[in-house]
XYZ file of C-alpha atoms in Angstrom:
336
model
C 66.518 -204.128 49.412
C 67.099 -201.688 52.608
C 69.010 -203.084 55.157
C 69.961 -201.357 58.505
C 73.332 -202.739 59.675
C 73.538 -203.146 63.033
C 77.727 -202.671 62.966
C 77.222 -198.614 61.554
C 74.806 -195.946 63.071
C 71.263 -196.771 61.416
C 72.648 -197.446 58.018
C 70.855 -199.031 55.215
C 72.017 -200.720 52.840
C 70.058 -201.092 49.147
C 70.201 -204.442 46.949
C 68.788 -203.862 43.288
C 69.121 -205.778 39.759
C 72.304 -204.633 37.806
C 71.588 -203.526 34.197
C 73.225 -201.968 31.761
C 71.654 -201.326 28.328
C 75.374 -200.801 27.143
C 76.549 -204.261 27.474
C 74.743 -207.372 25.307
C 73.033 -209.658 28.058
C 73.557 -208.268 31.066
C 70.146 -207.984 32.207
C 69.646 -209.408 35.732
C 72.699 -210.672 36.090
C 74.353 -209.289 39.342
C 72.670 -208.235 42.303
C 74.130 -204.643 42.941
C 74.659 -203.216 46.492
C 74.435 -199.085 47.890
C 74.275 -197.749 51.625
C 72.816 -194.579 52.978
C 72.345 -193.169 56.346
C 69.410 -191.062 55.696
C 67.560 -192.063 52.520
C 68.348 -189.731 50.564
C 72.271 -189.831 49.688
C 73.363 -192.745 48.357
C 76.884 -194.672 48.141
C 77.254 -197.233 45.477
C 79.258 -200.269 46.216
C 80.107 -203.359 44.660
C 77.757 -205.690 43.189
C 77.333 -208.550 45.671
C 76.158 -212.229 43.490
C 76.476 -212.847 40.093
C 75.774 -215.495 37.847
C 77.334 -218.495 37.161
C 78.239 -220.583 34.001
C 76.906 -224.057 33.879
C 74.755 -223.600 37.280
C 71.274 -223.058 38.261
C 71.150 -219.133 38.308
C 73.653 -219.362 34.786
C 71.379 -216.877 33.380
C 69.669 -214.111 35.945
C 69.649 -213.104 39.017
C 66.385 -211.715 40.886
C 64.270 -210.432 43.506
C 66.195 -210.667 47.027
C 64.721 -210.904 50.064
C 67.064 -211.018 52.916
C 66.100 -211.770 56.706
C 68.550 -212.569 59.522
C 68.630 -215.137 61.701
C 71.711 -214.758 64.793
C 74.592 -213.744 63.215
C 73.556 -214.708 59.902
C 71.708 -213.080 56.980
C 70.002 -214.955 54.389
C 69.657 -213.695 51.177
C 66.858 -215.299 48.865
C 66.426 -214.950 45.799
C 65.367 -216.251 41.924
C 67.850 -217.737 39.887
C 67.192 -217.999 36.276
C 68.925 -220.721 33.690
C 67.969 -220.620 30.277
C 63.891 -220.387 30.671
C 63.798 -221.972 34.225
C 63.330 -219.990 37.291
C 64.207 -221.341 40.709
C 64.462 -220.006 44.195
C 68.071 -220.317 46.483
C 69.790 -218.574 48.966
C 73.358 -217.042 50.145
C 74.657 -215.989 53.418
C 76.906 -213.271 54.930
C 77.642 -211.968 58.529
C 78.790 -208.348 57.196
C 76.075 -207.419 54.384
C 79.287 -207.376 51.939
C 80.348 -210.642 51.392
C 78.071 -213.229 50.525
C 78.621 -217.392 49.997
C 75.628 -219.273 47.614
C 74.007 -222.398 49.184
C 76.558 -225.163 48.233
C 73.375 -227.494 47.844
C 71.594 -225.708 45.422
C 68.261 -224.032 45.421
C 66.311 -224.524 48.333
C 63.140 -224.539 46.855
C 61.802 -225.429 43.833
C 58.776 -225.980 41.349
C 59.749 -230.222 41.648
C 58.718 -229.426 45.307
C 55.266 -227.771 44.550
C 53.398 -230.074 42.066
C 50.861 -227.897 42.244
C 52.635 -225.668 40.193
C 53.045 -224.878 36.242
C 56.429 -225.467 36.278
C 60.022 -223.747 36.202
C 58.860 -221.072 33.761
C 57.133 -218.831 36.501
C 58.390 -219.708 39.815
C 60.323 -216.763 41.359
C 60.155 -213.488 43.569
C 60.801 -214.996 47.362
C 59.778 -212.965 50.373
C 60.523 -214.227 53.491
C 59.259 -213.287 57.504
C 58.832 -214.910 60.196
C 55.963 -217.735 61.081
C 53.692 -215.582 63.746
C 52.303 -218.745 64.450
C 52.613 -219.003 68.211
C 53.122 -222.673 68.095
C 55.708 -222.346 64.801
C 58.393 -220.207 67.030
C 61.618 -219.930 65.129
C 60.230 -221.068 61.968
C 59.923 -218.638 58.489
C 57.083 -218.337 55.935
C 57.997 -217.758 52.173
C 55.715 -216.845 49.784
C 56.486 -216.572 46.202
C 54.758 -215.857 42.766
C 53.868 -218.902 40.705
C 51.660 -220.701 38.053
C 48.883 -222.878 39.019
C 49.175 -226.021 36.739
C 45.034 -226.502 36.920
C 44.444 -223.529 35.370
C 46.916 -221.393 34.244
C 46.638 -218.569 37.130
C 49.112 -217.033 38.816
C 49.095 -216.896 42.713
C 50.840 -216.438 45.633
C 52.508 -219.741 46.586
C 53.550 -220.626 50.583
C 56.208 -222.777 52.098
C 57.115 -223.416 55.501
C 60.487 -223.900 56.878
C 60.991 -227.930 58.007
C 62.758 -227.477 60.970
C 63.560 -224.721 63.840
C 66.670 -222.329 62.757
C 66.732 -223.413 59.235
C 66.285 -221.624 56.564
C 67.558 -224.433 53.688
C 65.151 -227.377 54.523
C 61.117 -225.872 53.209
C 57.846 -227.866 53.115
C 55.332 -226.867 50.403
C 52.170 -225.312 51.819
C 50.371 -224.651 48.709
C 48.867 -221.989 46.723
C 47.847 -218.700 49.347
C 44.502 -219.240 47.359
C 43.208 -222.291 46.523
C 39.946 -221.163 44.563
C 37.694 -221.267 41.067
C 39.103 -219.560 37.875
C 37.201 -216.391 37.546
C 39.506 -215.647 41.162
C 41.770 -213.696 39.539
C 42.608 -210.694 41.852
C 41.600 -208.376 38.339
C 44.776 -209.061 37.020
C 46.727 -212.265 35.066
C 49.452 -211.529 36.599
C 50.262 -211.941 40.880
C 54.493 -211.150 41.127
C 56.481 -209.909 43.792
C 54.048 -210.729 47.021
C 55.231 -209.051 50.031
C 53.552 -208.992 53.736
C 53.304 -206.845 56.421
C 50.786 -206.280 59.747
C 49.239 -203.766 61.233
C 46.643 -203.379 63.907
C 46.016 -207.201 63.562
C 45.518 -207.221 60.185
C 47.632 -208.772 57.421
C 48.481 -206.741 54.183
C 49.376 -209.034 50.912
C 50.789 -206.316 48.764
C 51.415 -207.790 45.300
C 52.088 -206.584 41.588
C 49.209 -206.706 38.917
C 49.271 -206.968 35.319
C 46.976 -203.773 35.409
C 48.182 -201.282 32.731
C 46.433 -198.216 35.101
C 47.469 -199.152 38.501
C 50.298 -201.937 39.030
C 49.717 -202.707 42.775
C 47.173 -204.189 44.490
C 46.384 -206.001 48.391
C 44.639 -208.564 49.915
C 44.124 -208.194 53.451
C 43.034 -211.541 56.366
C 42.447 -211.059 59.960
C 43.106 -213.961 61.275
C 46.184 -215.612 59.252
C 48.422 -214.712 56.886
C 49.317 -218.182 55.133
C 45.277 -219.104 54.755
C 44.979 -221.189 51.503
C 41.326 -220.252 50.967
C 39.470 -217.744 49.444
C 37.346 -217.046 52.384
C 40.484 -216.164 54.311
C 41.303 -212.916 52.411
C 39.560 -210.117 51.517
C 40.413 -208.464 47.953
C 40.912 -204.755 48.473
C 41.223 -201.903 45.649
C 44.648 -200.815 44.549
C 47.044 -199.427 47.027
C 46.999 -196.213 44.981
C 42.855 -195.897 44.027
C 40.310 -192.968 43.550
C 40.323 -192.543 47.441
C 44.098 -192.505 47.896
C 47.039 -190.181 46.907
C 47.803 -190.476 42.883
C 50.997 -191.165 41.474
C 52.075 -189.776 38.418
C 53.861 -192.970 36.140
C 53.986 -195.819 37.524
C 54.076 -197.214 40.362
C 55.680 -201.831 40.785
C 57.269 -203.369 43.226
C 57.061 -202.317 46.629
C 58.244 -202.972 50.513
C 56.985 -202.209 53.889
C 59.447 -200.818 56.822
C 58.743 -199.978 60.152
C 61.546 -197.916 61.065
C 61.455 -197.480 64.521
C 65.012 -198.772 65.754
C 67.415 -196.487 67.588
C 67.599 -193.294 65.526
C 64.839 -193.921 63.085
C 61.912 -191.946 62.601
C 59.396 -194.368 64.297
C 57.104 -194.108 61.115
C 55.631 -196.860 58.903
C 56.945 -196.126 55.704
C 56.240 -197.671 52.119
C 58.388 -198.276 49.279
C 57.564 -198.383 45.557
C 59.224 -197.838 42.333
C 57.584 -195.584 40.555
C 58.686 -193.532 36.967
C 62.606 -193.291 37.107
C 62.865 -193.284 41.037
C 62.413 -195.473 44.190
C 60.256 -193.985 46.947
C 60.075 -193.936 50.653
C 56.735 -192.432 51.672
C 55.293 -192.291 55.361
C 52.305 -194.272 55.310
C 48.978 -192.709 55.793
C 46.235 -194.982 57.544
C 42.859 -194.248 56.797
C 39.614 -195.656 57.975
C 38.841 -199.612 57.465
C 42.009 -201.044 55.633
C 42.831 -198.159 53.163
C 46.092 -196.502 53.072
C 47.760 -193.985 51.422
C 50.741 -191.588 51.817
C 51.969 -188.601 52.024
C 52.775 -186.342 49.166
C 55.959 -185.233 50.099
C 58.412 -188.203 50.393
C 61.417 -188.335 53.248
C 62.990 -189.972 50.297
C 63.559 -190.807 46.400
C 66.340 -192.904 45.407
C 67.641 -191.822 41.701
C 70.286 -192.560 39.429
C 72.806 -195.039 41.074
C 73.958 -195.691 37.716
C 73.071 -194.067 34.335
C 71.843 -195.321 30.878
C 69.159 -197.386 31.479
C 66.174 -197.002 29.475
C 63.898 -200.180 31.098
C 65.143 -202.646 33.832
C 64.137 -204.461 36.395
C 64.962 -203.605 39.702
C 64.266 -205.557 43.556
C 64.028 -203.749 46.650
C 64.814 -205.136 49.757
C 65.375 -203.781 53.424
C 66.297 -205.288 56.731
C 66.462 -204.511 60.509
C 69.102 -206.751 61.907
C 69.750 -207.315 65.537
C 66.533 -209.456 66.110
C 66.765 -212.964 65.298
C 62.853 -212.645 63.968
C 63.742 -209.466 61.904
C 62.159 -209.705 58.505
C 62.533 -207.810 55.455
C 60.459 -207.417 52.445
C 61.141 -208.219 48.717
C 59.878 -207.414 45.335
C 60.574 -207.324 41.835
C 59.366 -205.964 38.374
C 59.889 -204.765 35.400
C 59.719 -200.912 34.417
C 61.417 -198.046 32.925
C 63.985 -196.803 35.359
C 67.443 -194.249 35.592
C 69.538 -196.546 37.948
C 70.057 -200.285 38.625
């Protein structure tokens, strides 16, 4: 995660998985926490959630996706016990200190029938409903199984009532569609969302060994449940776009144009032992692409990892619709 704090002068602050190869079992099991005021150098601070013994996250921690609502910011996120995945939240008012949901997750596979099961339900990313007639209601989409047949897809739920975030109604799977539907890839994790020029951008991991992110793009809605209602694009990074060396997972959208920002799009992606910001390119129809020279690259907030997984997340607080993005995955990386 980057989050802007609205207490400091434009900084961000950086949520990630906490690994260390070191120590048996500690995979995914704290959420770690880093501010910077320009991108590029970075403090590390201390972890911010952890798991606990004997709960529903008692065995990992993942993907964050934090929005803000008044005062309040909301931090979603997977928790993992034993083989079952499930999706909760905490809240703070400083970015520092943050208090789990005394309830319990907030949303679960029991609430999507639909779905496979507990054994792929995770990777939250919340926004705000642009529904006109939905005002001060959130959206959360979320990588799952479909129990039909196997395929993993985007999954939707809508918030139940105005102002809050702990009550959701399932909405179903973003595609309801046939089998050989399978956006070239077995594998749909860490969905994220963003607009521009009225048109929606589903940017999602693949299972692709060449190119690990791909988008869908609608028009008209970003929660349709039919096929119709999006249009498969190629990979963000394609023959007609800038090349990455590595790889290239998760990824986040920010439009940082708040007092003192740059008042660029930018993109973020992990790619081969980094994290990077890139200004985002726009190029005729719905193809982007980015600059080759990044305002920044986030490296090494801690040392001797050889493969992780790692969640980005960023925030703009000060507006009670502020959204951030989320994602997660699962690459070879220098920090945590």
């Amino acid at each position: 995660m980057i989050a802007l704090d609205e207490e400091s002068v434009h900084t961000y602050h950086l949520f990630y998985l906490y690994i260390d190869q070191y120590v048996p079992d500690s995979t995914g099991v704290k959420l770690g926490h880093a501010r910077s005021t320009d991108f590029n150098t970075w403090e590390d601070l201390p972890y911010v959630l952890h798991v606990l013994p004997g709960t529903w996250d008692s065995t990992a921690i993942w993907a964050p996706s934090i929005v803000q609502q008044g005062n309040t910011y909301y931090m979603f996120y997977t928790g993992v016990a034993g083989y079952g995945q499930r999706i909760g939240v905490a809240t703070s008012r400083d970015l520092y200190t943050w208090t789990r949901n005394p309830s319990g997750p907030v949303v679960t596979p029991q609430d999507a029938p639909w779905t496979a099961g507990a054994a792929d339900f995770r990777d939250p990313f919340v926004m705000p409903d642009p529904d006109p007639g939905r005002q001060n209601h959130w959206l959360m989409y979320y990588a799952t199984r479909r129990q039909s047949d196997g395929v993993m897809v985007p999954g939707l739920a809508k918030t139940t009532y105005e102002n809050d975030l702990t009550q959701w109604d399932d909405a179903g799977a973003l595609f309801s569609d046939s089998l050989d539907y399978r956006f070239r890839t077995s594998t749909v994790e860490s969905p994220h969302l963003f607009e521009h020029n009225g048109t929606w951008y589903l940017v999602y991991t693949t299972g692709n060994n060449y190119q690990q992110l791909s988008y869908a793009v609608a028009a008209d809605s970003p929660t349709s449940t039919v096929k119709a209602g999006w249009v498969d694009n190629d990979y963000v990074v394609n023959t007609d776009c800038v090349q990455f060396s590595g790889d290239a997972y998760a990824s986040e959208y920010l439009a940082d144009t708040l007092a003192g920002g740059t008042g660029k799009e930018l993109f973020c992606y992990v790619g081969t032992r980094e994290i990077d910001i890139r200004p985002i390119h726009w190029q005729l129809g719905d193809c982007f692409s980015f600059d080759f020279i990044p305002p920044a690259a986030v490296t090494d907030l801690a040392t001797g990892l050889d493969e992780g997984s790692v969640t980005l997340h960023w925030t703009a607080p000060g507006d009670d619709s502020t959204a951030a993005g989320t994602s997660a995955c699962r690459t070879r990386l220098a920090y945590s």
